[in-house]
Structures are given as structure tokens and as C-alpha cells.
PDB file of C-alpha atoms in Angstrom:
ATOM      1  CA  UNK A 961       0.000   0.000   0.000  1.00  0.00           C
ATOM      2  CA  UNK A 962       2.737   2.468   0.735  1.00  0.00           C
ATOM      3  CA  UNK A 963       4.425   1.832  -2.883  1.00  0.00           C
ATOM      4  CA  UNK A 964       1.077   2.572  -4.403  1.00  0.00           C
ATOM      5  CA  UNK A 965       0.745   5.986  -2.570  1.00  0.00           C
ATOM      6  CA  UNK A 966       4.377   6.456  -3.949  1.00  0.00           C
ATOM      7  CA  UNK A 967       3.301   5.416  -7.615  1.00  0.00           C
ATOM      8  CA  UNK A 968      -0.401   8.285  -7.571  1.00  0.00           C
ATOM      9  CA  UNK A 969       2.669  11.082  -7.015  1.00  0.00           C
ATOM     10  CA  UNK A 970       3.624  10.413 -10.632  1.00  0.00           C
ATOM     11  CA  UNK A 971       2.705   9.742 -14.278  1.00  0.00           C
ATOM     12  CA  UNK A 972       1.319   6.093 -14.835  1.00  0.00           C
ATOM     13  CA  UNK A 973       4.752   4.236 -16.622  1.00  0.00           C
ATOM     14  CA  UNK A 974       4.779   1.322 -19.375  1.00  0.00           C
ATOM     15  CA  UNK A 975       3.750  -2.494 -18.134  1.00  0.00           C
ATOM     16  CA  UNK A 976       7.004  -4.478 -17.736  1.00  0.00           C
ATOM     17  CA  UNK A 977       7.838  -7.066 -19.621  1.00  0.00           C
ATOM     18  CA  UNK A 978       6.920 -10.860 -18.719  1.00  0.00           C
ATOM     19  CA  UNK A 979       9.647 -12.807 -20.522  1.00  0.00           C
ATOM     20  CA  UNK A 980      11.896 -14.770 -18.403  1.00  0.00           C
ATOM     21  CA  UNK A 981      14.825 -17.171 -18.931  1.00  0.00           C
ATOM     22  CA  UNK A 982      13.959 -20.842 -19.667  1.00  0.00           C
ATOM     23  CA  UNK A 983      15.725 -21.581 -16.396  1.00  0.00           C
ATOM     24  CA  UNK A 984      13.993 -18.985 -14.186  1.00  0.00           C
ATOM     25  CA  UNK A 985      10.786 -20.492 -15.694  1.00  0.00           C
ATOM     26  CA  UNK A 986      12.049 -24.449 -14.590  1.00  0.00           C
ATOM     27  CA  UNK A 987      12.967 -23.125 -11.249  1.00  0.00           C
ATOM     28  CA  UNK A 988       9.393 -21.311 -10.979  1.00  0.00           C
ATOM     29  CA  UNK A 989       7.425 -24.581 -11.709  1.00  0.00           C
ATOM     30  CA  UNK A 990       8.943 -26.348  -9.567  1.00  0.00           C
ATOM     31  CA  UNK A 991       8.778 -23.770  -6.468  1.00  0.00           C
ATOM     32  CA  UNK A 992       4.837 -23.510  -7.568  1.00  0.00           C
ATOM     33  CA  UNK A 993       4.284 -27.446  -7.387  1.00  0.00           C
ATOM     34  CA  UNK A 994       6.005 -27.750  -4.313  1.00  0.00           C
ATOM     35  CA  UNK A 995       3.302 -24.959  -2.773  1.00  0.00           C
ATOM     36  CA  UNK A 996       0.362 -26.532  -4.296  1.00  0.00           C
ATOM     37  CA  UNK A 997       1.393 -30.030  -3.027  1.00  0.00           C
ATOM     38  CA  UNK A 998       2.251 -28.308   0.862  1.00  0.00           C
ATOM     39  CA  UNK A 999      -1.458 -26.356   0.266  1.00  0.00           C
ATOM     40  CA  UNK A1000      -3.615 -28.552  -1.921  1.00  0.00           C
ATOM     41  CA  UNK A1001      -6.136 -29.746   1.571  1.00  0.00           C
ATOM     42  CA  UNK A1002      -6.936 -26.466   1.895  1.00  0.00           C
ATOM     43  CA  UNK A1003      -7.341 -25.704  -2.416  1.00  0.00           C
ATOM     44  CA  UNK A1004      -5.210 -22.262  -1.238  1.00  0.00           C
ATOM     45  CA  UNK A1005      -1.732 -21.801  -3.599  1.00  0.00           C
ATOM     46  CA  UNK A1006       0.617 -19.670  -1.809  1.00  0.00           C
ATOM     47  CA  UNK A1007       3.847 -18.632  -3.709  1.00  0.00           C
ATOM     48  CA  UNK A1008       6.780 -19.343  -1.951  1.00  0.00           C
ATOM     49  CA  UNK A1009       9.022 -15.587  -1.763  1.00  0.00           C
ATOM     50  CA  UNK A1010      12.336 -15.976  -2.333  1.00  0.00           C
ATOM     51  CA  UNK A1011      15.769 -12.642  -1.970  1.00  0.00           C
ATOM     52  CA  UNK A1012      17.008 -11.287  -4.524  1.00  0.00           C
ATOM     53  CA  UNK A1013      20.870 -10.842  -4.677  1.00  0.00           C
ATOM     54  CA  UNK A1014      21.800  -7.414  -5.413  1.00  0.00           C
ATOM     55  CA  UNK A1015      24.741  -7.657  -8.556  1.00  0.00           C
ATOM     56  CA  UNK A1016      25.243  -3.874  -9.546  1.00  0.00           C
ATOM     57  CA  UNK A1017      23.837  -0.696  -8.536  1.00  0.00           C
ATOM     58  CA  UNK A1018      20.899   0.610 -10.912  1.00  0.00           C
ATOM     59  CA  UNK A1019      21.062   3.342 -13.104  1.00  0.00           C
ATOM     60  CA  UNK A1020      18.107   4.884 -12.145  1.00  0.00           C
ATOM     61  CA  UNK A1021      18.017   8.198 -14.242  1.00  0.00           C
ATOM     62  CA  UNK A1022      18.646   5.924 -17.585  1.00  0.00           C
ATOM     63  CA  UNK A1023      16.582   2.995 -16.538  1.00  0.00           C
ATOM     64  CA  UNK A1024      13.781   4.566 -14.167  1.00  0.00           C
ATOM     65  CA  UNK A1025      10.746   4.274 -16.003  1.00  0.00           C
ATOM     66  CA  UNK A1026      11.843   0.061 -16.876  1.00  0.00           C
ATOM     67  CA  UNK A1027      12.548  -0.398 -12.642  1.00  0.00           C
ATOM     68  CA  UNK A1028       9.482   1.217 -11.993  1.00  0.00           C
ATOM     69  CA  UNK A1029       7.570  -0.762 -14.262  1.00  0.00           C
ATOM     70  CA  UNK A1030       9.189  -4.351 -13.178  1.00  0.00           C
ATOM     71  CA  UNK A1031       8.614  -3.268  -9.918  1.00  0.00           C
ATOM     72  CA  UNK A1032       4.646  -2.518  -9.749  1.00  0.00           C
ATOM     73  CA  UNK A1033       4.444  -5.943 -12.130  1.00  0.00           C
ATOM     74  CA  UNK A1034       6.149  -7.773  -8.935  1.00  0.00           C
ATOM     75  CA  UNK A1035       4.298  -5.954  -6.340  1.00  0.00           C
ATOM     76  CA  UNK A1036       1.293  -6.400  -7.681  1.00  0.00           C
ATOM     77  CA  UNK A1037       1.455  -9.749  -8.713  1.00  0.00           C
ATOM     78  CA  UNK A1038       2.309 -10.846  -4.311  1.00  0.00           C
ATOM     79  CA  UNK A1039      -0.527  -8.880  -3.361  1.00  0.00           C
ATOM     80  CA  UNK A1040      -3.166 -10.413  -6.126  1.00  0.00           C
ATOM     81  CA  UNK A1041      -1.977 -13.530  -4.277  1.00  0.00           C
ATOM     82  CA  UNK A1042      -2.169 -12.383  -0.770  1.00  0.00           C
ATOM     83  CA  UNK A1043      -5.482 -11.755  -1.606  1.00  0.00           C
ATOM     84  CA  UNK A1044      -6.372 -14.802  -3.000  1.00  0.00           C
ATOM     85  CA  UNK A1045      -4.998 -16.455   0.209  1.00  0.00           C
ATOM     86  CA  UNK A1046      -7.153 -14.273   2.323  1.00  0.00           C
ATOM     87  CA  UNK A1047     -10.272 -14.165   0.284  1.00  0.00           C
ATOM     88  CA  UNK A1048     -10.479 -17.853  -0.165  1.00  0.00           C
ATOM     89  CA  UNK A1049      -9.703 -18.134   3.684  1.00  0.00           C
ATOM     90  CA  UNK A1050     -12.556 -15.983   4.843  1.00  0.00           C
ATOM     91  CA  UNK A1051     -15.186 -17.232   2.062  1.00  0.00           C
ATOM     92  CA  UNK A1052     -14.740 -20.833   3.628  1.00  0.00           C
ATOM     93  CA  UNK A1053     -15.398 -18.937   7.033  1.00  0.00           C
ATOM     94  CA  UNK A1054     -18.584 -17.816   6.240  1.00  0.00           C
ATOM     95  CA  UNK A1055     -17.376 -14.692   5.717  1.00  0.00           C
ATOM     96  CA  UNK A1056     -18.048 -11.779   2.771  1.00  0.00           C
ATOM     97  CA  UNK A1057     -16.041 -10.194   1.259  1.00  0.00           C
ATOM     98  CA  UNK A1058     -16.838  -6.261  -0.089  1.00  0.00           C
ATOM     99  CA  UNK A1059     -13.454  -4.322  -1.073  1.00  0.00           C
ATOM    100  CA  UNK A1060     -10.240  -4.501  -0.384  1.00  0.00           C
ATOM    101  CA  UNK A1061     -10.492  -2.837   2.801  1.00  0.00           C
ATOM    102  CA  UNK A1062     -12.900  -5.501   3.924  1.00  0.00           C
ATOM    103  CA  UNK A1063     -10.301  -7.533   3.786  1.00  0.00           C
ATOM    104  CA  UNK A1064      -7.654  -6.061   6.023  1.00  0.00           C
ATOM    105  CA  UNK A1065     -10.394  -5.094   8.330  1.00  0.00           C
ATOM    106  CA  UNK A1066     -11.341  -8.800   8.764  1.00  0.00           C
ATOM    107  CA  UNK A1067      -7.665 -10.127   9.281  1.00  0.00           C
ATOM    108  CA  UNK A1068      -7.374  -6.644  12.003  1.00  0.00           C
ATOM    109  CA  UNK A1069     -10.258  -8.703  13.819  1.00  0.00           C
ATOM    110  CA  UNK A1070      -8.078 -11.459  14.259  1.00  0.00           C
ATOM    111  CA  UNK A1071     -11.391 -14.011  14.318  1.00  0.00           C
ATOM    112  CA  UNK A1072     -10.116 -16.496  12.233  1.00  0.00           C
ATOM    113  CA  UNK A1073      -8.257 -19.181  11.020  1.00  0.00           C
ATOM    114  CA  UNK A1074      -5.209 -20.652   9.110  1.00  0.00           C
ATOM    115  CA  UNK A1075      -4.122 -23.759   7.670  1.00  0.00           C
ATOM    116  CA  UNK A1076      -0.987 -24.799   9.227  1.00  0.00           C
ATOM    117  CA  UNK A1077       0.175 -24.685   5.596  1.00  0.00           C
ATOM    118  CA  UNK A1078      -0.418 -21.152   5.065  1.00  0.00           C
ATOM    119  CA  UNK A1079       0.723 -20.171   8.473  1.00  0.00           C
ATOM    120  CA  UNK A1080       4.388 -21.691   7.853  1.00  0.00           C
ATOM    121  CA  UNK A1081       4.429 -19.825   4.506  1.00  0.00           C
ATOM    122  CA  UNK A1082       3.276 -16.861   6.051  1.00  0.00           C
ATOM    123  CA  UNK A1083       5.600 -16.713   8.704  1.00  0.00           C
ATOM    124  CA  UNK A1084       8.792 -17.798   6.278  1.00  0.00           C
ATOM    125  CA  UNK A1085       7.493 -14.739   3.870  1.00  0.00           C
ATOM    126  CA  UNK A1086       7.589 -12.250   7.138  1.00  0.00           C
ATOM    127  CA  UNK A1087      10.520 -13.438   8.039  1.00  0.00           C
ATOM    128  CA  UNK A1088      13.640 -11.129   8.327  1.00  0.00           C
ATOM    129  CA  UNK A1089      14.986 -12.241   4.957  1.00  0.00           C
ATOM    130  CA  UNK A1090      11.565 -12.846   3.625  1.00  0.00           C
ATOM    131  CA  UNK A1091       9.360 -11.097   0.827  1.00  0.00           C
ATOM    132  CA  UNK A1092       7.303  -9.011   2.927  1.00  0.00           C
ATOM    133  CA  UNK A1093       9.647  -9.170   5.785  1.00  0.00           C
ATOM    134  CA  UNK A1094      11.144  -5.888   7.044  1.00  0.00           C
ATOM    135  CA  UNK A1095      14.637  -5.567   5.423  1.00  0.00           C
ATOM    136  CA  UNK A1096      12.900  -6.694   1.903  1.00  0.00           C
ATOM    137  CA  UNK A1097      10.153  -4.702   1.931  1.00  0.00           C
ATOM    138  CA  UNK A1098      12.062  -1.024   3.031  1.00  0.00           C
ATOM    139  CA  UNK A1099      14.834  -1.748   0.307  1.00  0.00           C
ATOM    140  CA  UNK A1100      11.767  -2.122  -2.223  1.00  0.00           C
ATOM    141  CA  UNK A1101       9.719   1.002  -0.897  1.00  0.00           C
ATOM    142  CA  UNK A1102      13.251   2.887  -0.941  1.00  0.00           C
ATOM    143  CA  UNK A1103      14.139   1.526  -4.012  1.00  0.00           C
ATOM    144  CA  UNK A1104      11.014   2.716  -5.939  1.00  0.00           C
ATOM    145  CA  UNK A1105      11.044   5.935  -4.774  1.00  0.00           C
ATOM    146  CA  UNK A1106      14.689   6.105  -6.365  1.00  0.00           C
ATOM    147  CA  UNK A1107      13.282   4.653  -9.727  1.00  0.00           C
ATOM    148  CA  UNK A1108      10.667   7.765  -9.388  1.00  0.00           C
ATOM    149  CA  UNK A1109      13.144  10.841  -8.855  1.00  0.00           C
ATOM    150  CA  UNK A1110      15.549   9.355 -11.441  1.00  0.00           C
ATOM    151  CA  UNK A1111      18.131   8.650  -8.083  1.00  0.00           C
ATOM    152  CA  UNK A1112      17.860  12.077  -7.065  1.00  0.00           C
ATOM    153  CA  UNK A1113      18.822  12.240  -3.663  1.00  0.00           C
ATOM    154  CA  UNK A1114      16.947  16.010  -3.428  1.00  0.00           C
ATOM    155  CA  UNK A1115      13.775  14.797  -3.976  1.00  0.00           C
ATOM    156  CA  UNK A1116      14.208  11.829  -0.982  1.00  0.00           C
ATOM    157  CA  UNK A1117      11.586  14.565   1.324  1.00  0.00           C
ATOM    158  CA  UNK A1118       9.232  14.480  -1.625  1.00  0.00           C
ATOM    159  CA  UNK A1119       9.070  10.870  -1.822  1.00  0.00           C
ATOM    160  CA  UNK A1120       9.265  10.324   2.280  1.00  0.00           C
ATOM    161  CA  UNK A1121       6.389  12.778   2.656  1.00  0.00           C
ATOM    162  CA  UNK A1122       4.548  10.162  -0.019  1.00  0.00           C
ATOM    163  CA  UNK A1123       5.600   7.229   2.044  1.00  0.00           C
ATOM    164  CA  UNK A1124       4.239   8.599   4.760  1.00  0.00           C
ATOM    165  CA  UNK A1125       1.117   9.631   3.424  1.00  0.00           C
ATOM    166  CA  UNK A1126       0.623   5.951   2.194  1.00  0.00           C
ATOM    167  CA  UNK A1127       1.187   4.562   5.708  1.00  0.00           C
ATOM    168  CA  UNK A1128      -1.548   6.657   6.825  1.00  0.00           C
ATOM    169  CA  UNK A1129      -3.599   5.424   4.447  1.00  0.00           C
ATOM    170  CA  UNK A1130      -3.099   1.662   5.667  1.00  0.00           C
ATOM    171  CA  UNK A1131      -3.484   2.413   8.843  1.00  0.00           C
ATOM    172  CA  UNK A1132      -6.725   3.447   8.338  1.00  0.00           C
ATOM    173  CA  UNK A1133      -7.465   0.544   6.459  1.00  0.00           C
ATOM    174  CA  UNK A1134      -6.689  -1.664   8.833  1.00  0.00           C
ATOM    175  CA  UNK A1135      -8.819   0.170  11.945  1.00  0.00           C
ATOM    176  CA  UNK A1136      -6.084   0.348  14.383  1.00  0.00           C
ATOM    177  CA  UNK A1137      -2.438   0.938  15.139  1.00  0.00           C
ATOM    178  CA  UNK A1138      -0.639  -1.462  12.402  1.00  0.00           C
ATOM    179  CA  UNK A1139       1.300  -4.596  13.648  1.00  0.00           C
ATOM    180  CA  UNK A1140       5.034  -4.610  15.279  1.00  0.00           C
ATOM    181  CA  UNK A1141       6.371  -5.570  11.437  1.00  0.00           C
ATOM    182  CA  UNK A1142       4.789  -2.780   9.733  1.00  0.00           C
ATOM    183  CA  UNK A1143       6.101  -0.439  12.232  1.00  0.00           C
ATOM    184  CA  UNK A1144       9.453  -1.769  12.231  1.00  0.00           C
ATOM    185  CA  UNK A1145       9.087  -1.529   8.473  1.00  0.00           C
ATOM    186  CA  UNK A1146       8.470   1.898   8.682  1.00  0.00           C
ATOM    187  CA  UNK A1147      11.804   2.604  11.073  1.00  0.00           C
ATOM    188  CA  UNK A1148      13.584   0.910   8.403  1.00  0.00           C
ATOM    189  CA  UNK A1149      12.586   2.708   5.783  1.00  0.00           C
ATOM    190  CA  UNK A1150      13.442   6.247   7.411  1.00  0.00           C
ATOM    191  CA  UNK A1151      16.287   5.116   8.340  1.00  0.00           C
ATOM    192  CA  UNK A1152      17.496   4.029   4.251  1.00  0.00           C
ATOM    193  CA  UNK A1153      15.708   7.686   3.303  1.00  0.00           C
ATOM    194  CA  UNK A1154      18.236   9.379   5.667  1.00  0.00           C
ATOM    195  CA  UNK A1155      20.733   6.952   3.912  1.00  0.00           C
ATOM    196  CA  UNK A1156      19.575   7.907   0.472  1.00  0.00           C
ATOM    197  CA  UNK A1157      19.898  11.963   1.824  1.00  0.00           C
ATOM    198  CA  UNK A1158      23.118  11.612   3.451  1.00  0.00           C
ATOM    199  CA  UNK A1159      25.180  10.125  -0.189  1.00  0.00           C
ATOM    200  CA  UNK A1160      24.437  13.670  -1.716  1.00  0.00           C
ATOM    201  CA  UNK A1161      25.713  15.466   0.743  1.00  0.00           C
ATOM    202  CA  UNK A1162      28.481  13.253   1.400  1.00  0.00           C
ATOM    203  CA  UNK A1163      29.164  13.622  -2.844  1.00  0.00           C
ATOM    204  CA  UNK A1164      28.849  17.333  -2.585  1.00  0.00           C
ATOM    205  CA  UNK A1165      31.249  17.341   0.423  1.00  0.00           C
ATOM    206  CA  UNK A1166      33.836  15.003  -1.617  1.00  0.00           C
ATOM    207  CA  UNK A1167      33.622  17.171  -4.664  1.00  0.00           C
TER     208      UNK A1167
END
């Protein structure tokens, strides 16, 4: 939700491209089967998350619009399936479902329950080193607001104040305070916009 607040500040961007390698698409397949098999009692398919090594540092003035791009196709993509996990869960619960907001209203309730598959996959993917665990999910939130200002460190307030403005916006959603990892995730990711601030004046200081 806070990359999507991030995303309204500027122009909509080309859809990125879905082509992958043939090996990428071998590896895939076999992480999906191994899900389906681990959730197939409950007929719920949760994608396992897996880190990304980082190789090189982007280019984000040259290549912003493309990193943008990949990166709402990725987002939105885990959260069309964190959805399906949730909606699924709370249909066979008796429960309705209305908008999105429905949805992280019912999980704020906390009246329900998991499959002890999609509780282990849950708690690997909140992990520390997991998809939407805290040190992922700041480098992503960081990283597209980089993408967005073309790297420029000057605009890091601009893109905060949108951050910010985003967590708001969750917070409302869900009804009450958010939980320990979202606000954990938010520490983090003030502390990597400070970061982000700090290598222009450090460059400016050099030069």
C-alpha cells in the first residue's frame, strides 16, 4: 500500500515485460508445485518468496521508467496472491467479502483461522529475509522511490512525505495501530531515506 501511494505522485509508466529465462521459468514450476502439493487440503496456492541478490547498482536516471515498471508488475502480482490467500480463507469462514479494505479489516479482527500450511508460509514470507519481511520490503519502498526521482537524492523529502502519506492510508485501512512488522518496516525505511539523503551530501562534500 505504501508503494502505491508512492506510484499516484507520478505519471502512470509502461507495463514491464513478462519474458523470463527458460531456467527462471524451470525453477518457478517447480517452487509452484512444491506450494500446491504443501497447500492442496486447503485448495489455497501460496507462492513461496524468495531474496534477490543485489549484482550492480541501478542506473536509475537511464533505466527509471523500466525499474518502476518491473517493480509494480512484482508488487502487484504478491498482493493479487495475498489476496487470493485471504479471500479464499474468509469465504470458507462464512465470511463476505466487499473491497479490499474488507479484507484487512477482517484479518485486524483477528477471528479467524489458518491452515498450518499457510501459516508456515506466512511466517517464512515475514521473516527477516523474507518477501514481505522488514529488510525486503524497506529496500523495495526505498528503491522505488529512487526509480521515481531518477536517483535524485533532493527529492528523498518528496518521496518520504509520499511514504508517509501511504502509511496513513493503511493504517486506516486496517482500523487500528498497524502490527510490530509494519512499524518496524516503517523505522527501516526512514532510516534508508536518511541513507539515500546523506550520499548527496556526502558527494557534494567530496567534490
Amino acid at each position: 500500500m505504501a508503494i502505491s501511494s508512492i506510484n499516484n505522485y507520478t505519471q502512470p509508466v509502461s507495463t514491464a515485460s513478462n519474458s523470463t529465462t527458460k531456467k527462471n521459468s524451470t525453477e518457478n514450476t517447480k517452487g509452484a508445485s512444491s506450494t500446491t502439493s504443501a497447500s492442496e487440503s486447503s485448495g489455497v496456492v501460496y507462492e513461496k518468496s524468495s531474496s534477490t541478490a543485489k549484482t550492480s547498482t541501478p542506473n536509475y536516471k537511464a533505466d527509471g521508467a523500466s525499474i518502476v515498471a518491473k517493480m509494480k508488475a512484482d508488487s502487484n502480482n504478491r498482493l493479487q496472491q495475498l489476496q487470493s490467500l485471504v479471500s479464499q480463507m474468509i469465504t470458507k469462514q462464512g465470511t463476505k467479502i466487499g473491497t479490499a479494505d474488507s479484507i484487512w479489516s477482517f484479518l485486524a479482527g483477528g477471528n479467524f483461522t489458518v491452515t498450518e500450511a499457510a501459516k508456515a508460509q506466512a511466517q517464512k514470507d515475514i521473516a527477516d529475509d523474507g518477501y514481505w519481511g522488514v529488510n525486503q520490503t524497506s529496500d523495495r519502498i526505498v528503491e522505488f522511490a529512487k526509480a521515481l526521482s531518477a536517483g535524485d537524492p533532493d527529492k528523498a523529502d518528496e518521496m518520504l512525505a509520499a511514504f508517509k502519506k501511504g502509511f496513513g492510508q493503511a493504517t486506516k485501512s486496517w482500523g487500528k495501530n498497524l502490527p510490530d512488522i509494519s512499524s518496524r518496516t516503517y523505522d527501516a525505511v526512514i532510516e534508508k531515506f536518511d541513507a539515500w539523503k546523506n550520499e548527496s551530501k556526502t558527494t557534494a562534500t567530496e567534490e
